[in-house]
Coordinates of N, CA, C and O in Angstrom, one line a residue:
Q19 N 14.5 -30.1 -3.9 CA 14.7 -29.0 -2.9 C 14.7 -27.6 -3.6 O 14.0 -26.7 -3.1
K20 N 15.4 -27.5 -4.7 CA 15.5 -26.3 -5.4 C 14.1 -25.9 -6.0 O 13.8 -24.7 -6.1
V21 N 13.3 -26.9 -6.4 CA 12.0 -26.6 -7.0 C 11.1 -26.0 -5.9 O 10.4 -25.1 -6.2
K22 N 11.2 -26.6 -4.7 CA 10.4 -26.0 -3.6 C 10.8 -24.6 -3.3 O 9.9 -23.7 -3.0
V23 N 12.0 -24.3 -3.3 CA 12.5 -22.9 -3.0 C 12.0 -22.0 -4.1 O 11.6 -20.9 -3.8
M24 N 12.1 -22.4 -5.3 CA 11.6 -21.6 -6.5 C 10.1 -21.4 -6.4 O 9.6 -20.3 -6.6
A25 N 9.4 -22.4 -6.0 CA 7.9 -22.3 -5.8 C 7.6 -21.3 -4.7 O 6.7 -20.5 -4.9
V26 N 8.3 -21.4 -3.6 CA 8.1 -20.5 -2.6 C 8.4 -19.0 -3.0 O 7.6 -18.1 -2.7
T27 N 9.5 -18.9 -3.8 CA 9.8 -17.6 -4.3 C 8.8 -17.0 -5.2 O 8.4 -15.8 -5.1
I28 N 8.2 -17.8 -6.0 CA 7.2 -17.4 -6.9 C 5.9 -17.1 -6.2 O 5.2 -16.1 -6.5
A29 N 5.6 -17.9 -5.2 CA 4.4 -17.6 -4.3 C 4.6 -16.3 -3.6 O 3.6 -15.5 -3.5
K30 N 5.8 -16.0 -3.0 CA 6.0 -14.7 -2.4 C 5.8 -13.6 -3.3 O 5.2 -12.6 -3.0
A31 N 6.4 -13.7 -4.5 CA 6.3 -12.6 -5.5 C 4.8 -12.4 -5.9 O 4.4 -11.2 -6.0
T32 N 4.1 -13.5 -6.0 CA 2.7 -13.3 -6.4 C 1.9 -12.6 -5.3 O 1.1 -11.8 -5.5
A33 N 2.2 -13.0 -4.0 CA 1.5 -12.4 -2.9 C 1.9 -10.9 -2.8 O 1.0 -10.1 -2.6
K34 N 3.1 -10.6 -3.1 CA 3.5 -9.2 -3.0 C 2.8 -8.4 -4.1 O 2.3 -7.3 -3.9
L35 N 2.7 -8.9 -5.3 CA 2.0 -8.3 -6.4 C 0.6 -8.1 -6.0 O -0.1 -7.1 -6.4
G36 N -0.1 -9.1 -5.4 CA -1.4 -9.0 -5.0 C -1.7 -7.9 -4.0 O -2.6 -7.2 -4.1
V37 N -0.7 -7.8 -3.0 CA -0.9 -6.8 -2.0 C -0.7 -5.4 -2.6 O -1.5 -4.5 -2.4
V38 N 0.3 -5.3 -3.5 CA 0.5 -4.0 -4.2 C -0.7 -3.6 -5.0 O -1.2 -2.5 -5.0
G39 N -1.2 -4.6 -5.8 CA -2.3 -4.3 -6.7 C -3.6 -4.0 -5.8 O -4.3 -3.0 -6.2
G40 N -3.8 -4.7 -4.8 CA -4.9 -4.4 -3.9 C -4.8 -3.0 -3.3 O -5.8 -2.3 -3.1
T41 N -3.6 -2.7 -2.9 CA -3.4 -1.3 -2.3 C -3.6 -0.2 -3.3 O -4.3 0.8 -3.0
V42 N -3.1 -0.4 -4.5 CA -3.3 0.6 -5.5 C -4.9 0.7 -5.8 O -5.4 1.8 -5.9
Y43 N -5.5 -0.4 -5.9 CA -6.9 -0.4 -6.2 C -7.7 0.3 -5.1 O -8.6 1.2 -5.3
F44 N -7.4 -0.1 -3.8 CA -8.1 0.5 -2.7 C -7.9 2.0 -2.6 O -8.8 2.8 -2.4
T45 N -6.6 2.4 -2.7 CA -6.3 3.9 -2.6 C -7.0 4.7 -3.7 O -7.3 5.8 -3.6
A46 N -7.0 4.1 -5.0 CA -7.6 4.8 -6.0 C -9.1 4.9 -5.8 O -9.8 5.9 -6.1
K47 N -9.7 3.8 -5.3 CA -11.1 3.8 -5.0 C -11.5 4.8 -3.9 O -12.5 5.5 -4.0
E48 N -10.6 5.0 -2.9 CA -10.8 6.0 -1.8 C -10.5 7.4 -2.2 O -10.8 8.3 -1.5
G49 N -9.8 7.6 -3.4 CA -9.6 8.9 -3.9 C -8.2 9.5 -3.5 O -8.0 10.7 -3.6
L50 N -7.3 8.6 -3.1 CA -5.9 9.1 -2.8 C -5.1 9.6 -4.0 O -4.1 10.2 -3.8
W51 N -5.5 9.2 -5.2 CA -4.7 9.5 -6.4 C -5.3 10.8 -7.1 O -4.8 11.1 -8.2
G52 N -6.2 11.4 -6.5 CA -6.8 12.6 -7.1 C -6.0 13.8 -6.8 O -4.8 13.8 -6.5
N53 N -6.7 15.0 -6.9 CA -6.0 16.2 -6.6 C -5.8 16.4 -5.1 O -6.3 15.5 -4.3
S54 N -5.3 17.5 -4.6 CA -5.0 17.6 -3.2 C -6.3 17.6 -2.3 O -6.3 17.1 -1.2
K55 N -7.4 18.2 -2.9 CA -8.6 18.3 -2.1 C -9.2 16.9 -2.0 O -9.7 16.5 -0.9
E56 N -9.2 16.1 -3.1 CA -9.7 14.7 -3.0 C -8.9 13.9 -2.0 O -9.4 13.1 -1.2
T57 N -7.6 14.1 -2.0 CA -6.7 13.3 -1.1 C -6.9 13.7 0.4 O -7.0 12.9 1.2
N58 N -7.1 15.0 0.6 CA -7.4 15.5 2.0 C -8.8 14.9 2.5 O -8.9 14.5 3.6
D59 N -9.8 15.0 1.5 CA -11.1 14.4 1.9 C -11.0 12.9 2.2 O -11.6 12.4 3.1
A60 N -10.2 12.2 1.4 CA -10.0 10.7 1.6 C -9.4 10.5 2.9 O -9.8 9.6 3.7
Y61 N -8.4 11.3 3.3 CA -7.7 11.1 4.6 C -8.7 11.3 5.7 O -8.6 10.5 6.7
K62 N -9.5 12.3 5.6 CA -10.4 12.6 6.7 C -11.4 11.4 6.8 O -11.8 11.0 7.9
R63 N -11.9 10.9 5.7 CA -12.8 9.8 5.7 C -12.1 8.5 6.3 O -12.7 7.8 7.2
L64 N -10.9 8.2 5.9 CA -10.2 7.1 6.4 C -10.0 7.2 7.9 O -10.0 6.2 8.7
K65 N -9.6 8.4 8.3 CA -9.3 8.6 9.7 C -10.5 8.4 10.7 O -10.4 8.0 11.8
S66 N -11.7 8.8 10.1 CA -12.9 8.8 10.9 C -13.6 7.4 11.0 O -14.5 7.2 11.8
K67 N -13.1 6.4 10.2 CA -13.8 5.1 10.2 C -13.4 4.3 11.5 O -12.2 4.4 12.0
T68 N -14.3 3.5 12.0 CA -14.0 2.6 13.1 C -13.5 1.3 12.6 O -13.7 0.9 11.4
L69 N -12.9 0.5 13.4 CA -12.4 -0.8 13.0 C -13.6 -1.7 12.5 O -13.4 -2.5 11.6
D70 N -14.8 -1.6 13.1 CA -15.9 -2.4 12.7 C -16.3 -2.1 11.2 O -16.7 -2.9 10.5
E71 N -16.1 -0.8 10.9 CA -16.4 -0.4 9.5 C -15.4 -0.9 8.5 O -15.7 -1.1 7.3
W72 N -14.2 -1.2 9.0 CA -13.1 -1.7 8.1 C -13.2 -3.2 7.9 O -13.0 -3.7 6.8
L73 N -13.6 -3.9 8.9 CA -13.6 -5.4 8.8 C -14.9 -5.8 8.3 O -16.0 -5.4 8.7
P74 N -14.9 -6.8 7.4 CA -16.2 -7.4 6.9 C -16.9 -8.2 8.1 O -16.2 -8.6 9.0
A75 N -18.2 -8.4 7.9 CA -18.9 -9.2 9.0 C -18.4 -10.6 9.1 O -18.5 -11.2 10.2
S76 N -17.7 -11.2 8.1 CA -17.3 -12.5 8.2 C -16.0 -12.7 9.1 O -15.6 -13.8 9.3
V77 N -15.3 -11.6 9.4 CA -14.1 -11.7 10.1 C -14.5 -11.9 11.6 O -15.2 -11.1 12.2
D78 N -13.9 -13.0 12.2 CA -14.2 -13.3 13.6 C -13.4 -12.6 14.6 O -13.6 -12.7 15.8
M79 N -12.3 -12.0 14.2 CA -11.3 -11.4 15.1 C -11.6 -10.0 15.5 O -10.7 -9.3 15.9
K80 N -12.8 -9.5 15.3 CA -13.2 -8.2 15.7 C -13.0 -8.0 17.2 O -13.4 -8.9 18.0
P81 N -12.6 -6.8 17.6 CA -12.5 -6.6 19.1 C -14.0 -6.4 19.6 O -14.9 -6.1 18.8
S82 N -14.2 -6.5 20.8 CA -15.5 -6.5 21.4 C -16.1 -5.0 21.4 O -17.3 -4.9 21.4
T83 N -15.2 -4.0 21.4 CA -15.7 -2.7 21.4 C -15.3 -2.0 20.0 O -14.4 -2.4 19.4
S84 N -16.1 -1.1 19.6 CA -15.9 -0.3 18.4 C -15.1 0.9 18.7 O -15.7 1.9 19.4
K85 N -13.9 0.9 18.4 CA -13.0 2.1 18.6 C -12.6 2.7 17.3 O -12.4 2.0 16.4
K86 N -12.4 4.0 17.3 CA -11.9 4.6 16.1 C -10.4 4.2 15.9 O -9.8 3.9 16.9
L87 N -9.9 4.3 14.7 CA -8.5 3.9 14.5 C -7.6 4.8 15.3 O -6.6 4.4 15.8
V88 N -7.9 6.0 15.5 CA -7.2 6.9 16.4 C -8.1 7.2 17.6 O -9.0 8.0 17.5
S89 N -8.0 6.4 18.6 CA -9.0 6.3 19.7 C -8.8 7.5 20.6 O -9.8 8.0 21.2
K90 N -7.7 8.0 20.9 CA -7.5 9.1 21.9 C -7.1 10.4 21.1 O -6.2 10.4 20.3
P91 N -7.8 11.5 21.4 CA -7.4 12.7 20.8 C -6.1 13.2 21.3 O -5.8 12.9 22.5
L92 N -5.4 13.9 20.6 CA -4.1 14.5 21.1 C -4.4 15.5 22.1 O -5.2 16.4 21.9
T93 N -3.7 15.4 23.3 CA -4.0 16.3 24.4 C -3.2 17.6 24.2 O -3.6 18.7 24.6
Q94 N -2.1 17.5 23.5 CA -1.3 18.7 23.3 C -0.8 18.7 21.9 O -0.3 17.7 21.3
K95 N -1.1 19.8 21.2 CA -0.7 19.9 19.8 C 0.8 20.3 19.7 O 1.2 21.2 20.3
K96 N 1.5 19.4 19.0 CA 2.9 19.7 18.9 C 3.2 20.6 17.7 O 2.4 20.6 16.7
E97 N 4.2 21.4 17.8 CA 4.5 22.3 16.7 C 5.0 21.5 15.5 O 5.7 20.5 15.6
E98 N 4.5 22.0 14.3 CA 5.0 21.3 13.1 C 6.4 21.8 12.8 O 6.7 23.0 12.9
T99 N 7.2 20.9 12.3 CA 8.6 21.3 12.0 C 8.5 21.9 10.5 O 8.1 21.2 9.6
P100 N 8.9 23.1 10.4 CA 8.8 23.8 9.1 C 9.6 23.0 8.0 O 9.1 22.9 6.9
A101 N 10.7 22.5 8.4 CA 11.5 21.8 7.4 C 10.8 20.5 6.9 O 10.8 20.2 5.7
V102 N 10.1 19.8 7.7 CA 9.4 18.6 7.3 C 8.2 18.9 6.5 O 7.9 18.4 5.5
K103 N 7.4 20.0 7.0 CA 6.2 20.3 6.4 C 6.5 20.8 4.9 O 5.8 20.5 4.0
S104 N 7.6 21.6 4.7 CA 7.9 22.1 3.4 C 8.3 20.9 2.5 O 8.2 21.1 1.3
Q105 N 8.8 19.8 3.0 CA 9.2 18.7 2.2 C 8.1 17.8 1.8 O 8.2 17.0 0.9
Q106 N 7.0 17.8 2.5 CA 5.9 16.9 2.2 C 5.4 16.9 0.8 O 5.3 15.8 0.3
P107 N 5.1 18.0 0.2 CA 4.7 17.9 -1.3 C 5.7 17.2 -2.2 O 5.3 16.4 -3.0
S108 N 6.9 17.5 -2.0 CA 8.0 16.9 -2.9 C 8.1 15.4 -2.6 O 8.4 14.7 -3.5
Q109 N 8.0 15.0 -1.3 CA 8.1 13.6 -0.9 C 6.9 12.9 -1.5 O 7.1 11.8 -2.0
Y110 N 5.7 13.5 -1.4 CA 4.5 12.9 -1.9 C 4.7 12.7 -3.4 O 4.4 11.6 -4.0
N111 N 5.1 13.7 -4.1 CA 5.3 13.7 -5.5 C 6.3 12.6 -5.9 O 6.2 11.9 -6.9
A112 N 7.4 12.5 -5.2 CA 8.4 11.5 -5.5 C 7.9 10.1 -5.3 O 8.2 9.3 -6.1
C113 N 7.0 9.9 -4.3 CA 6.5 8.6 -4.1 C 5.5 8.3 -5.2 O 5.6 7.2 -5.8
V114 N 4.7 9.2 -5.6 CA 3.8 9.0 -6.8 C 4.6 8.7 -8.1 O 4.3 7.7 -8.8
N115 N 5.6 9.4 -8.3 CA 6.5 9.2 -9.5 C 7.1 7.8 -9.4 O 7.2 7.1 -10.5
T116 N 7.6 7.4 -8.3 CA 8.2 6.1 -8.1 C 7.2 5.0 -8.4 O 7.5 4.0 -9.1
V117 N 6.0 5.1 -7.8 CA 5.0 4.1 -8.1 C 4.7 4.0 -9.5 O 4.6 2.9 -10.2
F118 N 4.4 5.1 -10.2 CA 4.0 5.1 -11.6 C 5.2 4.7 -12.5 O 5.0 4.1 -13.6
K119 N 6.4 5.0 -12.2 CA 7.6 4.5 -12.9 C 7.7 3.0 -12.9 O 7.9 2.3 -13.8
T120 N 7.5 2.5 -11.6 CA 7.5 1.0 -11.5 C 6.4 0.4 -12.3 O 6.6 -0.6 -13.0
L121 N 5.2 1.0 -12.3 CA 4.1 0.4 -13.1 C 4.4 0.5 -14.6 O 4.1 -0.4 -15.4
A122 N 5.0 1.6 -15.0 CA 5.4 1.8 -16.4 C 6.5 0.8 -16.8 O 6.5 0.4 -18.0
D123 N 7.4 0.4 -15.9 CA 8.4 -0.5 -16.3 C 8.0 -2.0 -16.2 O 8.8 -2.8 -16.7
L124 N 6.8 -2.3 -15.7 CA 6.4 -3.6 -15.6 C 6.4 -4.4 -16.9 O 6.8 -5.5 -17.0
P125 N 6.0 -3.8 -18.0 CA 6.0 -4.5 -19.3 C 7.4 -5.0 -19.7 O 7.5 -6.0 -20.4
E126 N 8.4 -4.2 -19.3 CA 9.8 -4.7 -19.6 C 10.3 -5.6 -18.5 O 11.1 -6.5 -18.8
T127 N 9.9 -5.4 -17.3 CA 10.5 -6.2 -16.2 C 9.9 -7.6 -16.1 O 10.7 -8.6 -15.9
V128 N 8.6 -7.7 -16.3 CA 8.0 -9.0 -16.1 C 8.5 -10.1 -17.2 O 8.8 -11.2 -16.7
P129 N 8.6 -9.8 -18.4 CA 9.2 -10.8 -19.4 C 10.6 -11.2 -19.0 O 10.9 -12.4 -19.1
V130 N 11.4 -10.3 -18.5 CA 12.8 -10.6 -18.0 C 12.7 -11.6 -16.9 O 13.4 -12.6 -16.9
K131 N 11.9 -11.4 -15.9 CA 11.8 -12.2 -14.8 C 11.2 -13.6 -15.2 O 11.6 -14.6 -14.6
V132 N 10.1 -13.6 -16.0 CA 9.6 -14.8 -16.5 C 10.6 -15.7 -17.2 O 10.7 -16.9 -17.1
N133 N 11.4 -15.0 -18.1 CA 12.4 -15.7 -18.8 C 13.5 -16.3 -17.9 O 14.0 -17.4 -18.1
S134 N 13.8 -15.7 -16.8 CA 14.8 -16.2 -15.8 C 14.2 -17.4 -15.2 O 14.9 -18.4 -14.9
V135 N 12.9 -17.4 -14.8 CA 12.2 -18.5 -14.2 C 12.2 -19.7 -15.2 O 12.5 -20.9 -14.8
V136 N 11.9 -19.5 -16.5 CA 11.8 -20.5 -17.5 C 13.2 -21.1 -17.6 O 13.4 -22.3 -17.7
T137 N 14.2 -20.3 -17.7 CA 15.6 -20.7 -17.9 C 16.0 -21.6 -16.7 O 16.7 -22.6 -16.8
Y138 N 15.6 -21.2 -15.5 CA 16.0 -22.0 -14.3 C 15.3 -23.4 -14.4 O 16.0 -24.3 -14.1
F139 N 14.1 -23.5 -14.8 CA 13.5 -24.8 -14.8 C 14.0 -25.6 -16.0 O 14.1 -26.8 -15.9
K140 N 14.4 -24.9 -17.1 CA 15.0 -25.7 -18.2 C 16.4 -26.3 -17.7 O 16.7 -27.4 -18.1
N141 N 17.1 -25.5 -16.9 CA 18.4 -26.0 -16.5 C 18.3 -27.1 -15.4 O 19.3 -27.9 -15.2
L142 N 17.2 -27.2 -14.8 CA 17.0 -28.3 -13.8 C 16.9 -29.7 -14.5 O 17.4 -30.7 -14.0
G143 N 16.4 -29.6 -15.7 CA 16.2 -30.9 -16.4 C 17.3 -31.3 -17.3 O 18.2 -31.8 -17.2

């Protein structure tokens, strides 16, 4: 029973790492990690794509109509909150710093986690 739980935990962690790795790869490929102009251009490209352009041809679950990800234009422009708008650059920078700090800490974190898994399996026997 404990082995199954540990296997599920390892599978979940592997899946999460795969999702994070894929996300980092995709966002880097699309230009989100560049300067502000590249990021703005990438945002415009991503916003303008349709669902059919996102899904590969092998996916059977496509909807019957091709709609943009944002299908309806905003009918009324809402005022931007100055407090939120002024915080956006610092929040973006904090997010980027957190991602890269986590990536930088991986060489130290992974051996610790692997050792705990090895210790767990040694204690089972």
